[in-house]
Short mmCIF file of C-alpha atoms and ligand atoms in Angstrom, two decimals:
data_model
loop_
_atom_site.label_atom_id
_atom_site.label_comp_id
_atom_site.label_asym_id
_atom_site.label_seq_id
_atom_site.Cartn_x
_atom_site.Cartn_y
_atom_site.Cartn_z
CA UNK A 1 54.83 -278.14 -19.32
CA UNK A 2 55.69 -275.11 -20.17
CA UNK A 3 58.51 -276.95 -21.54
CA UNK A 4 56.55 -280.07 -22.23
CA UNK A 5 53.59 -278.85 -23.72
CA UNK A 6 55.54 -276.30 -25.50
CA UNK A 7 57.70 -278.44 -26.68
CA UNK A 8 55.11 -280.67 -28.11
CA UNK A 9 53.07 -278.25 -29.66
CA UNK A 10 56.12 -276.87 -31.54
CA UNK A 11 56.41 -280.62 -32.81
CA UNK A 12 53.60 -279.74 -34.40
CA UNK A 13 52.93 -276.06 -35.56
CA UNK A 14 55.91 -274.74 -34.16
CA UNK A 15 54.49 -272.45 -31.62
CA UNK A 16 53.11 -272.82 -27.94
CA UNK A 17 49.35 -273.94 -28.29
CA UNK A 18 46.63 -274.29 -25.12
CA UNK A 19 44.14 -277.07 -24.20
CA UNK A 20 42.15 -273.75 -23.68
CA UNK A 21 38.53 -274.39 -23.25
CA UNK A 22 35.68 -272.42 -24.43
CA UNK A 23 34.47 -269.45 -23.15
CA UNK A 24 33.81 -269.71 -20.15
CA UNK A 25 36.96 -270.59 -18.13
CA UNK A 26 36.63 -273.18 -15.51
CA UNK A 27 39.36 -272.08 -12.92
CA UNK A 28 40.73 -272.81 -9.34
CA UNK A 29 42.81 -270.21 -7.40
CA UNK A 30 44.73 -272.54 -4.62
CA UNK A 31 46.23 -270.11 -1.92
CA UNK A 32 43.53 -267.40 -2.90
CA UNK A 33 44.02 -265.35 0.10
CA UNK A 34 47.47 -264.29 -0.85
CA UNK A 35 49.60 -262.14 -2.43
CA UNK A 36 49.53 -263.69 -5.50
CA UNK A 37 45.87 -265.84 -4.80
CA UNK A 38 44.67 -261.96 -4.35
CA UNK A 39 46.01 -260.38 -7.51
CA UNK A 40 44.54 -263.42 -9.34
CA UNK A 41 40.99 -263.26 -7.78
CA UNK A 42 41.32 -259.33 -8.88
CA UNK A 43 41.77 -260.12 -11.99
CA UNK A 44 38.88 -262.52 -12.17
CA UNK A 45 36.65 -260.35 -10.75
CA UNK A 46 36.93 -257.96 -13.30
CA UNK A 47 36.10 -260.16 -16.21
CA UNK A 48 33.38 -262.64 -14.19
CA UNK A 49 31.42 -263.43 -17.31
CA UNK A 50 34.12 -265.04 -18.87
CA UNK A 51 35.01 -267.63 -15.71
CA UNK A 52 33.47 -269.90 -13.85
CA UNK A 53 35.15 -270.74 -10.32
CA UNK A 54 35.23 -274.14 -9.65
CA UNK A 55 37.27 -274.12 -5.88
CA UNK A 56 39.42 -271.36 -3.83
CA UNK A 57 41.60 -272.32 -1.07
CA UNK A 58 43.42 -270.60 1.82
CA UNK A 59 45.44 -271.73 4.82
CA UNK A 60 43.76 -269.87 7.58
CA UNK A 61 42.21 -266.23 6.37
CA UNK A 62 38.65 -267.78 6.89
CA UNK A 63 37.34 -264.21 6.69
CA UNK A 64 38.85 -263.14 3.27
CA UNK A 65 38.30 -266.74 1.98
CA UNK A 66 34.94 -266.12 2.65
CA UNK A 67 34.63 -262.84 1.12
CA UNK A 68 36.27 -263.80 -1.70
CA UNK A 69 34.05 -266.48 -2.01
CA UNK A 70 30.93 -264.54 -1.62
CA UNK A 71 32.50 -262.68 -4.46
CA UNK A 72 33.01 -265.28 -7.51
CA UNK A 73 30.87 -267.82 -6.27
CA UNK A 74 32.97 -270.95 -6.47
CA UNK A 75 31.44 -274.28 -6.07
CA UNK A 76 33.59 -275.37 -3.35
CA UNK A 77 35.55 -273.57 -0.57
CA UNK A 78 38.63 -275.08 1.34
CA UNK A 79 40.07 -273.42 4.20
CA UNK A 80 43.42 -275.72 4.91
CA UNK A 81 43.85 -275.00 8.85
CA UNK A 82 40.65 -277.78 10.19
CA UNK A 83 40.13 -275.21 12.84
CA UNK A 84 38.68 -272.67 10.63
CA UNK A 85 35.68 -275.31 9.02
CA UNK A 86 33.19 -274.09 11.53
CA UNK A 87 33.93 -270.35 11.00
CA UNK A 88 33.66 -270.71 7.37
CA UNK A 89 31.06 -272.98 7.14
CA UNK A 90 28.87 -270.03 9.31
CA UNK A 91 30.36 -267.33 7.30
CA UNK A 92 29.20 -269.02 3.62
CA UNK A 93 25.82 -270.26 5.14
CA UNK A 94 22.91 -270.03 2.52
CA UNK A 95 25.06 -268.97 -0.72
CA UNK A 96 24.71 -272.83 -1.57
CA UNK A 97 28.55 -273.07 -1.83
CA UNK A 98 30.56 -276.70 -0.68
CA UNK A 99 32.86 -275.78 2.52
CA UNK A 100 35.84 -278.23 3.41
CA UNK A 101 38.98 -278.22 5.40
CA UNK A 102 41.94 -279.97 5.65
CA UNK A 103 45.12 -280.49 3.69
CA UNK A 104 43.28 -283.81 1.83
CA UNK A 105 40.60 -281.18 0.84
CA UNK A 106 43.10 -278.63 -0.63
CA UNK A 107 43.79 -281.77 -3.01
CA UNK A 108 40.70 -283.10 -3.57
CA UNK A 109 40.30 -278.84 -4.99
CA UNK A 110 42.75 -279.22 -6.78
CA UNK A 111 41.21 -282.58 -8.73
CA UNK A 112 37.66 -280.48 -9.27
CA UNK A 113 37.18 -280.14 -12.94
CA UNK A 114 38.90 -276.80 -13.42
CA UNK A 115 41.04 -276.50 -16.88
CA UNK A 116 43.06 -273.60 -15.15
CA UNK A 117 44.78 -273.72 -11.89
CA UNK A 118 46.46 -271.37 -10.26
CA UNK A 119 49.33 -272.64 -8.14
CA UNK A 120 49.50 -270.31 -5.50
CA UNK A 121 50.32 -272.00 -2.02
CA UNK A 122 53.41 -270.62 -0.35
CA UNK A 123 56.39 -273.25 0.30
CA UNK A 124 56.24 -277.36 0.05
CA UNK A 125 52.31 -277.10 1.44
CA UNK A 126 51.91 -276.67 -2.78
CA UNK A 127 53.22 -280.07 -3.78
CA UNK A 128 50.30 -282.54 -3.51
CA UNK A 129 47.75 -280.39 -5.08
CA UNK A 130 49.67 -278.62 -7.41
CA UNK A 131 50.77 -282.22 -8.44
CA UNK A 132 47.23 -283.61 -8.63
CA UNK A 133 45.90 -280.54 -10.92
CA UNK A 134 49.22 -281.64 -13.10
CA UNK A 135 47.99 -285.19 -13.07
CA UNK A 136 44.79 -284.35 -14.53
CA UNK A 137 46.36 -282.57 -17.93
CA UNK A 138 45.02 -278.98 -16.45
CA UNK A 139 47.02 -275.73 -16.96
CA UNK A 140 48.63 -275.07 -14.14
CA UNK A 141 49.67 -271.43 -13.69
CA UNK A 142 53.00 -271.89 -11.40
CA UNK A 143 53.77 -269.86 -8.46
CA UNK A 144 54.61 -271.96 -5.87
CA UNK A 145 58.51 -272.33 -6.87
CA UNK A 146 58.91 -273.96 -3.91
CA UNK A 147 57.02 -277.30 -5.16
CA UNK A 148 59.65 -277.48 -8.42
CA UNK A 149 62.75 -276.98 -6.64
CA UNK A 150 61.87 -279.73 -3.97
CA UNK A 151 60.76 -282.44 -6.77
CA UNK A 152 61.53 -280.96 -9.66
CA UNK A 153 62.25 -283.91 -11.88
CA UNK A 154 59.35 -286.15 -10.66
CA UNK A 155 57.24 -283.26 -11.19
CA UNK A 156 58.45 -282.38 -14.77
CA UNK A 157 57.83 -286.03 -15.40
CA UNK A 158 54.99 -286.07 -14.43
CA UNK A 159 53.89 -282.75 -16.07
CA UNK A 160 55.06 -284.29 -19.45
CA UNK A 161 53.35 -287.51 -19.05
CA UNK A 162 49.49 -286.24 -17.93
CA UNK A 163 49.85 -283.76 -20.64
CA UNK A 164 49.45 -280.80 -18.41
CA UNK A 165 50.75 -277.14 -19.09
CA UNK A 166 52.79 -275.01 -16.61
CA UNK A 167 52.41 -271.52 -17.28
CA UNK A 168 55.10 -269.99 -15.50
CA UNK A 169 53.68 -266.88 -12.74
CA UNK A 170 57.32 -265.83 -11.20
CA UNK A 171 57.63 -262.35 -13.18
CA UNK A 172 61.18 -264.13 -14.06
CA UNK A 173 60.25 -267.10 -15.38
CA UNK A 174 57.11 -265.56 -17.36
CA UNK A 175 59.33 -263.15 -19.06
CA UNK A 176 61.44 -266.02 -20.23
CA UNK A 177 58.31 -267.59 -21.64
CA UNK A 178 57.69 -265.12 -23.62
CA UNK A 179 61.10 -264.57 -25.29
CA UNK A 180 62.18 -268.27 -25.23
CA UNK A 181 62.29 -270.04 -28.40
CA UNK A 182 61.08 -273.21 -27.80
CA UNK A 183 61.46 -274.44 -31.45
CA UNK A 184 65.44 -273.42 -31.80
CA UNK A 185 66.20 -274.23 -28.52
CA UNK A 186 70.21 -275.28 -29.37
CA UNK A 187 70.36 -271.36 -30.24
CA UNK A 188 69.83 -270.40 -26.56
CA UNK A 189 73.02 -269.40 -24.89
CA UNK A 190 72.28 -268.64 -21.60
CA UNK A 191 68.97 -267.43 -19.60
CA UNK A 192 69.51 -263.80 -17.35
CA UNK A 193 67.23 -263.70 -14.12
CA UNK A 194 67.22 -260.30 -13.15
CA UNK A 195 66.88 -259.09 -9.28
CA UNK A 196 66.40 -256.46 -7.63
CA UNK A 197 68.58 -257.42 -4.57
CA UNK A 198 65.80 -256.89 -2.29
CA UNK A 199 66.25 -254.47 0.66
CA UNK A 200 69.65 -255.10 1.77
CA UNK A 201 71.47 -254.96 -1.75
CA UNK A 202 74.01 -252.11 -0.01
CA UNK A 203 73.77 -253.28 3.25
CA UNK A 204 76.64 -254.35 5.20
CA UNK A 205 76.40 -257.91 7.19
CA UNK A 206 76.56 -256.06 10.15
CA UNK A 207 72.93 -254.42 9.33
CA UNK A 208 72.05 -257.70 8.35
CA UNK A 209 72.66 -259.30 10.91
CA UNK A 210 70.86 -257.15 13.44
CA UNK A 211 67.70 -256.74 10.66
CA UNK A 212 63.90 -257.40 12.13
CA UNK A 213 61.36 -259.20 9.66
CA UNK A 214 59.78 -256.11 9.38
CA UNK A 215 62.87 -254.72 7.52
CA UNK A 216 63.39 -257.81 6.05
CA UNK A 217 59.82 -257.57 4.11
CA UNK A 218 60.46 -254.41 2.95
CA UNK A 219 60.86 -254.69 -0.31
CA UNK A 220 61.73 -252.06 -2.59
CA UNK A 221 59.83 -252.82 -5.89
CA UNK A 222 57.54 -255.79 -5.28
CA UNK A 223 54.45 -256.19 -2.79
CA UNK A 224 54.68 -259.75 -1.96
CA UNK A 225 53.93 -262.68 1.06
CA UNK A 226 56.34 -262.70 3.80
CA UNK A 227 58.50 -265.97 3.39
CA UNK A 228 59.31 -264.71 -0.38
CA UNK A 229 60.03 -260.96 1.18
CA UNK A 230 62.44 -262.70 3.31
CA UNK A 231 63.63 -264.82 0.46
CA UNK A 232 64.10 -261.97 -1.65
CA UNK A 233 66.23 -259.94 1.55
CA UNK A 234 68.58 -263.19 1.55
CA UNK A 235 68.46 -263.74 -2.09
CA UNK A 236 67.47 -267.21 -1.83
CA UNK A 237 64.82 -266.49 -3.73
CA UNK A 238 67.09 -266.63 -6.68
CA UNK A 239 68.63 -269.19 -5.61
CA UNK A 240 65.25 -271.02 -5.79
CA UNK A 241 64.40 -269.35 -9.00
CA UNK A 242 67.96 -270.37 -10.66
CA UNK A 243 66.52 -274.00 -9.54
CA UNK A 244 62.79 -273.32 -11.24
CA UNK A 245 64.96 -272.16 -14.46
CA UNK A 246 66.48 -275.59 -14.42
CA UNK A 247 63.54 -277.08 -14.40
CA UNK A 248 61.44 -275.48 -16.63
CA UNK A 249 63.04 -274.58 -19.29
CA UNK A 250 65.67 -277.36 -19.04
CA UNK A 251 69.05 -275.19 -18.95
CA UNK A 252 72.46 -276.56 -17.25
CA UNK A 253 72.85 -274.38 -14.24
CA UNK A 254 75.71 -272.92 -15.56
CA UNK A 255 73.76 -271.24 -18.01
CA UNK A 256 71.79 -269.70 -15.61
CA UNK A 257 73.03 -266.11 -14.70
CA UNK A 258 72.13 -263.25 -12.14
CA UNK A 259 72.45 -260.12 -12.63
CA UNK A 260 71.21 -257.25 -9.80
CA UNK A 261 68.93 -254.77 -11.69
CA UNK A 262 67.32 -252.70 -8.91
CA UNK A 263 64.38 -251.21 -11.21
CA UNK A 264 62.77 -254.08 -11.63
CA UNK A 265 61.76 -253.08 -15.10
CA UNK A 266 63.59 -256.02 -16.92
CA UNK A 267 62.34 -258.86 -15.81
CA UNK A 268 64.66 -261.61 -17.31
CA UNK A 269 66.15 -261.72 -20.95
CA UNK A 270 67.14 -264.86 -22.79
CA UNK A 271 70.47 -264.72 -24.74
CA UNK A 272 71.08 -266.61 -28.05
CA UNK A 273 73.82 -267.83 -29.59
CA UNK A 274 74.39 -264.92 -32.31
CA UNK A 275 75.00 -262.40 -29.10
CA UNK A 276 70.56 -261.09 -29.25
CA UNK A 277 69.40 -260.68 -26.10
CA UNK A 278 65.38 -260.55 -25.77
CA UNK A 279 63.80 -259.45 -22.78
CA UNK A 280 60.54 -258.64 -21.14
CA UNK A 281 59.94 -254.89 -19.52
CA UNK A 282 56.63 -253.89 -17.88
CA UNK A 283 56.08 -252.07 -14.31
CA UNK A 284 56.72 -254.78 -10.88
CA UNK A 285 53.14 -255.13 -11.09
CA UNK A 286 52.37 -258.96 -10.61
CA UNK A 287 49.13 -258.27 -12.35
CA UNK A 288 50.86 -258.69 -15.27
CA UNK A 289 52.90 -262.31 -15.77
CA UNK A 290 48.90 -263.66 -13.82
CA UNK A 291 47.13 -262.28 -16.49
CA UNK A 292 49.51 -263.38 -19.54
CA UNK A 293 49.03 -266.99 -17.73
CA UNK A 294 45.11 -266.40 -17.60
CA UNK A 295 44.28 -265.30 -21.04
CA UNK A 296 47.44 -267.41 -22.78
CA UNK A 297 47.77 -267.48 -25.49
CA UNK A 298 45.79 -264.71 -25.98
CA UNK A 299 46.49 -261.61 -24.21
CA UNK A 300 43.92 -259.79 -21.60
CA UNK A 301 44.23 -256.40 -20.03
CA UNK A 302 45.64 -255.91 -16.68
CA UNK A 303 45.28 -253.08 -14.52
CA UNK A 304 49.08 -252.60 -14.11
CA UNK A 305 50.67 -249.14 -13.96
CA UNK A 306 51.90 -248.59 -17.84
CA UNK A 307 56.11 -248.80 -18.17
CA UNK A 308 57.14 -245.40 -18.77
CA UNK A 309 60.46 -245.20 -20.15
CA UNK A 310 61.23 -241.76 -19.67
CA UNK A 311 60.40 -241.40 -15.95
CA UNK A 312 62.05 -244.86 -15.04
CA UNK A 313 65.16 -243.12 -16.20
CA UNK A 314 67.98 -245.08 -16.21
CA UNK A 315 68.32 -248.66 -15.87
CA UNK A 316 71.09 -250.26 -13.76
CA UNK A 317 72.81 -253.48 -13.38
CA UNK A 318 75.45 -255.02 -11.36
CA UNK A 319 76.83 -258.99 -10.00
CA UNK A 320 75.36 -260.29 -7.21
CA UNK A 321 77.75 -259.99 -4.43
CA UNK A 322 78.88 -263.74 -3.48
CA UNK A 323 80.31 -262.36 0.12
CA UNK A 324 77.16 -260.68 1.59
CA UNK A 325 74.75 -263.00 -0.20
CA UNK A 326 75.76 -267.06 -0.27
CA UNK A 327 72.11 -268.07 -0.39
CA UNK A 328 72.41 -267.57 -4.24
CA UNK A 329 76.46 -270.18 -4.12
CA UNK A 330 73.96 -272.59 -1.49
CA UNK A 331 71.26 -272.69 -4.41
CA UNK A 332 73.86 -273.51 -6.89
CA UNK A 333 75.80 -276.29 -4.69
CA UNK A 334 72.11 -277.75 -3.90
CA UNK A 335 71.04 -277.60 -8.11
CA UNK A 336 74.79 -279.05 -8.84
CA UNK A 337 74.63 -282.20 -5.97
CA UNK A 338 71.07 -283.55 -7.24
CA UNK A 339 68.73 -285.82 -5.88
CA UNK A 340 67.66 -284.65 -2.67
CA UNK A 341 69.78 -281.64 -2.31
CA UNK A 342 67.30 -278.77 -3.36
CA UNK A 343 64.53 -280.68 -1.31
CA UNK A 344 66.83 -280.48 1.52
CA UNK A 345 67.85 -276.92 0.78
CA UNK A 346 64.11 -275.70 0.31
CA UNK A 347 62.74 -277.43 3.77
CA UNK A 348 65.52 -276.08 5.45
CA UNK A 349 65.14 -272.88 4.04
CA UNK A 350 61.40 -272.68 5.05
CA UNK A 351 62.13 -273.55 8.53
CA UNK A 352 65.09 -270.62 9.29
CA UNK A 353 62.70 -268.10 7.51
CA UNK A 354 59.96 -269.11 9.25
CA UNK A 355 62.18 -269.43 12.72
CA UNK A 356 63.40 -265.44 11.82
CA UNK A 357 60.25 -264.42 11.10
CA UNK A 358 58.91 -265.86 14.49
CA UNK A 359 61.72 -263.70 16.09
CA UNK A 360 63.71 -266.95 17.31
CA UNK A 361 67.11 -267.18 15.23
CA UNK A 362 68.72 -263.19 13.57
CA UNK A 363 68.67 -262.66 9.87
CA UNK A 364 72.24 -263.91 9.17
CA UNK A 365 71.12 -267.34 11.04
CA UNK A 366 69.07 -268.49 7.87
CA UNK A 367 71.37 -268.78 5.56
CA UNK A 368 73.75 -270.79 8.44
CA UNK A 369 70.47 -273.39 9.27
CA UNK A 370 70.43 -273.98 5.28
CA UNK A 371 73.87 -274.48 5.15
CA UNK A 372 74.34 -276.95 8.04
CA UNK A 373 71.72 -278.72 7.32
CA UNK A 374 72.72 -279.67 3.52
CA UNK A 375 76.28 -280.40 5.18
CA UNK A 376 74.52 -282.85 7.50
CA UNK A 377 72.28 -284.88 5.60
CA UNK A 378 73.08 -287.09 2.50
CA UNK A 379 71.59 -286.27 -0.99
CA UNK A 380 69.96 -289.07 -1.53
CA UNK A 381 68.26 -290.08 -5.10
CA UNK A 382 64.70 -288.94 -5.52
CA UNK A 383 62.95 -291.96 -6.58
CA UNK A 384 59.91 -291.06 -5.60
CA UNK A 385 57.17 -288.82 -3.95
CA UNK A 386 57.39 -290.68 -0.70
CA UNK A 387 61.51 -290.07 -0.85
CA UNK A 388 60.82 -286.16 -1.65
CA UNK A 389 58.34 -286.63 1.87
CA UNK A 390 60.85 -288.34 3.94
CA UNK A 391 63.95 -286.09 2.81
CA UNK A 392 61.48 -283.04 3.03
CA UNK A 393 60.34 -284.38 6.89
CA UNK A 394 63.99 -285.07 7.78
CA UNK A 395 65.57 -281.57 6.61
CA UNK A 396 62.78 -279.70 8.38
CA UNK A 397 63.58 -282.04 11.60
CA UNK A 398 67.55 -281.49 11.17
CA UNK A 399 66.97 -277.65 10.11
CA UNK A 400 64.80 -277.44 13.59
CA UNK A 401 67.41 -278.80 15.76
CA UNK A 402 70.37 -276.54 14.35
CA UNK A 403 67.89 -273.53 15.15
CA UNK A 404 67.27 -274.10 18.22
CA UNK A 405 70.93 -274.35 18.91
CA UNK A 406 71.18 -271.01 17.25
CA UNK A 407 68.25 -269.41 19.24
CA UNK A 408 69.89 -271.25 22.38
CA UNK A 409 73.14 -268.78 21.82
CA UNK A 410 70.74 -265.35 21.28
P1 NDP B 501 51.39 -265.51 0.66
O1 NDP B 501 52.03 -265.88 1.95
O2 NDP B 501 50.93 -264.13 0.47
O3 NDP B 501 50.13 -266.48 0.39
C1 NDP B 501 50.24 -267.86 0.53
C2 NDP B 501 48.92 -268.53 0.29
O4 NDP B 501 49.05 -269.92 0.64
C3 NDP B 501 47.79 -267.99 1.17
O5 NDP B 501 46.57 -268.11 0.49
C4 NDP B 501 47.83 -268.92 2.37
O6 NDP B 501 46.61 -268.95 3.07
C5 NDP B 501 48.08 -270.24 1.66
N1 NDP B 501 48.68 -271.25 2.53
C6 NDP B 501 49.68 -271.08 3.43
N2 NDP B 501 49.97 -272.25 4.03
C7 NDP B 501 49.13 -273.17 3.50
C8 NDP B 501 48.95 -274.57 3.72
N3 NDP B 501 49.69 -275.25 4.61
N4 NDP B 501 48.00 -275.20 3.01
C9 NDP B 501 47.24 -274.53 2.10
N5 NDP B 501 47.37 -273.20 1.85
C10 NDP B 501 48.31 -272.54 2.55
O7 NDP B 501 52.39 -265.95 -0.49
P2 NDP B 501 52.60 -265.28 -1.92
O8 NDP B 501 51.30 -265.09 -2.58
O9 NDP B 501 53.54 -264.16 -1.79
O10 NDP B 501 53.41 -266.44 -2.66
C11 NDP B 501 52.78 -267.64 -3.06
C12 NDP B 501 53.75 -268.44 -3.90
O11 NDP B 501 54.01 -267.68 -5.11
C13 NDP B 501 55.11 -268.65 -3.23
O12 NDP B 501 55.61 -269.89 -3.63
C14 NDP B 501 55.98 -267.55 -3.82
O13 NDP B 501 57.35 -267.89 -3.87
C15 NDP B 501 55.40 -267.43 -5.23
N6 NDP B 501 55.57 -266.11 -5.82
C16 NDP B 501 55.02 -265.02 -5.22
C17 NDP B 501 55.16 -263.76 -5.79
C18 NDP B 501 54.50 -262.55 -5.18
O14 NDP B 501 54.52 -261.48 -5.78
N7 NDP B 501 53.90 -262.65 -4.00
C19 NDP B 501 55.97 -263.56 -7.00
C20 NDP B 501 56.46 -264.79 -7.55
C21 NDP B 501 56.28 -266.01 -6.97
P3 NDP B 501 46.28 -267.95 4.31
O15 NDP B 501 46.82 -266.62 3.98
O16 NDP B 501 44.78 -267.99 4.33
O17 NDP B 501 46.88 -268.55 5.55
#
């Protein structure tokens, strides 16, 4: 909630509060063999007296899944892929710790009694179990955009009626949190995601177009999985994060802006009405928005590299460029049609990058597959979970077809 349990709590004392629990923290890292799982496990690890792990899940990394489990101990280890149960079942043997697979066991993680969750899946996989943490009240530290911008109202619902929190991980969104007044929220003017146009910010299409996923994931600030490398490269990823704004913090999209700011340093600034802008600096160190969501509302320490003013020298900023980069005008369309549109927009979007990524459609063919696809399906209403399922199921089915039409040509 960020929005919904800070809007509550401000009812009350005016500030933010947490259903934090007593020393120690009961928490679940979903997607703990990640980029993000990985920087949260770190930071866990450093402080183990003061958390007790309830689950960790991965996809298919059976063997860091199980060293990480070795690690913290959790009561229960999931490994999503079926076909790794045996393999980590062997691997955890005699440390007394539960071993599951399957996607049903990812959720049934997610419903152990942790009071902290982080939401750490890559792409729509997130959905069900970051939903069923959010149905038990937990805290939910959010990383797994990807969940919000394909049901993003059923899932703010549904955050606001269980009572749960969402603590906002996307360095974007977390420096928001932090400078958003939740009380006066009529004197917001606008919110400023910052990017820092990935690796092809001066490239021409023509580089694009003939780019490999290893250039694609080579991102100039940030360490991160591949599908958001290749997210950042197209700038859909702030296309997807305009869409997580929406949601979150409950802002019109066209009081959403982007502005290019290759240093990463800024990390997104909230403007308000009387022409202050408040923003949130520190080094691209993800280290730092996971801890702010694990201690909250207290602060911990990170071991991020301090921000050094003087030898980040000078910052920069500049407009997205429309021409090169329509993912972020796609985004937009998708946020301004409703209903199903983002759904449609994310699921296609997760096929192409996965397709490019696989070395079947070019670089420049992702942002085509989105775009045909949102062109050929209807936006219907999302009434539901099982509509977000079947719009999900028949984007990725639609996006599939136009790609292999695409790879057909190359
Ligand atoms: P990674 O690809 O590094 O990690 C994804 C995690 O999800 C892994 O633990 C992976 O397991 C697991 N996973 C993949 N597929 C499934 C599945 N079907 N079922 C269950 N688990 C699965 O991604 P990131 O850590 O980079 O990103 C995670 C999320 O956080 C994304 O939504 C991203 O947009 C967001 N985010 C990431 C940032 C970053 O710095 N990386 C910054 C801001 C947001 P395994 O590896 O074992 O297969």
């Amino acid at each position: 909630m960020v929005v919904a349990a800070a809007q509550n709590s401000a009812e009350k004392s005016g500030r933010p509060e947490t259903p934090r629990s007593e020393n120690p923290r009961h928490v679940t890292v979903l997607g703990s063999t990640g980029s993000v799982g990985r920087n949260t496990v770190e930071l866990i690890a450093r402080d183990p007296d003061s958390y007790v792990v309830e689950a960790l899940t991965a996809g298919r990394n059976v063997a860091h899944l199980a060293e990480q489990a070795r690690s913290l101990r959790p009561k229960l280890a999931v490994i999503a892929d079926s076909a790794g149960y045996g393999a980590l079942r062997d691997a955890l043997q005699g440390t007394g710790i539960e071993v599951a697979a399957g996607a049903e066991a990812v959720v049934e993680a997610a419903l152990r009694p942790a009071d902290w969750i982080m939401a750490a899946i890559v792409g729509a996989a997130g959905l069900e179990p970051t939903l069923a943490a959010a149905r038990r009240g937990a805290v939910v530290a959010f990383a797994n955009k990807e969940c919000l911008v394909c049901a993003g109202p059923l899932m703010m619902d549904l955050v606001r009626d269980c009572g749960a929190t969402l603590l906002p991980v996307d360095s974007e969104h977390n420096a928001i949190f932090q400078v958003f007044d939740f009380e006066r929220r009529s004197s917001i003017r606008r919110l400023m995601l910052t990017a820092s146009g990935g690796p092809f910010r001066q490239a021409d299409r023509e580089t694009m177009a003939a780019a490999s996923p290893a250039q694609a994931c080579a991102h100039p600030t940030w360490r991160m999985g591949a599908k958001i490398s290749v997210d950042s490269a197209t700038m859909m990823n702030k296309g997807l994060e305009i869409i997580e704004a929406h949601f979150l913090f409950a802002m019109p999209e066209d009081r959403i802006d982007v502005l290019v700011h290759p240093q990463s340093v800024i990390h997104s600034m909230v403007e308000y009405v009387d022409g202050s802008v408040l923003a949130q600096l520190g080094t691209p160190d993800m280290r730092t928005p996971i801890a702010f969501a694990l201690g909250w509302p207290e602060r911990i320490e990170a071991p991020a590299a301090r921000l050094d003013l003087i030898s980040a020298g000078t910052l920069t900023f500049e407009p997205p460029d429309p021409v090169r980069f329509p993912a972020l005008r796609l985004a937009r369309h998708a946020l301004q049609s409703g209903g199903g549109a983002p759904t449609i927009l994310n699921a296609a979007n997760e096929v192409a990058v996965q397709g490019f990524l696989e070395g079947r459609i070019g670089f420049l063919d992702i942002e085509v597959v989105v775009e045909e696809t949102l062109a050929k399906l209807p936006h219907s209403r999302l009434d539901n979970l099982d509509t977000v399922r079947h719009i999900d199921m028949e984007a990725r089915r639609e996006a599939g077809t136009i790609m292999a039409r695409r790879s057909d040509k190359t």
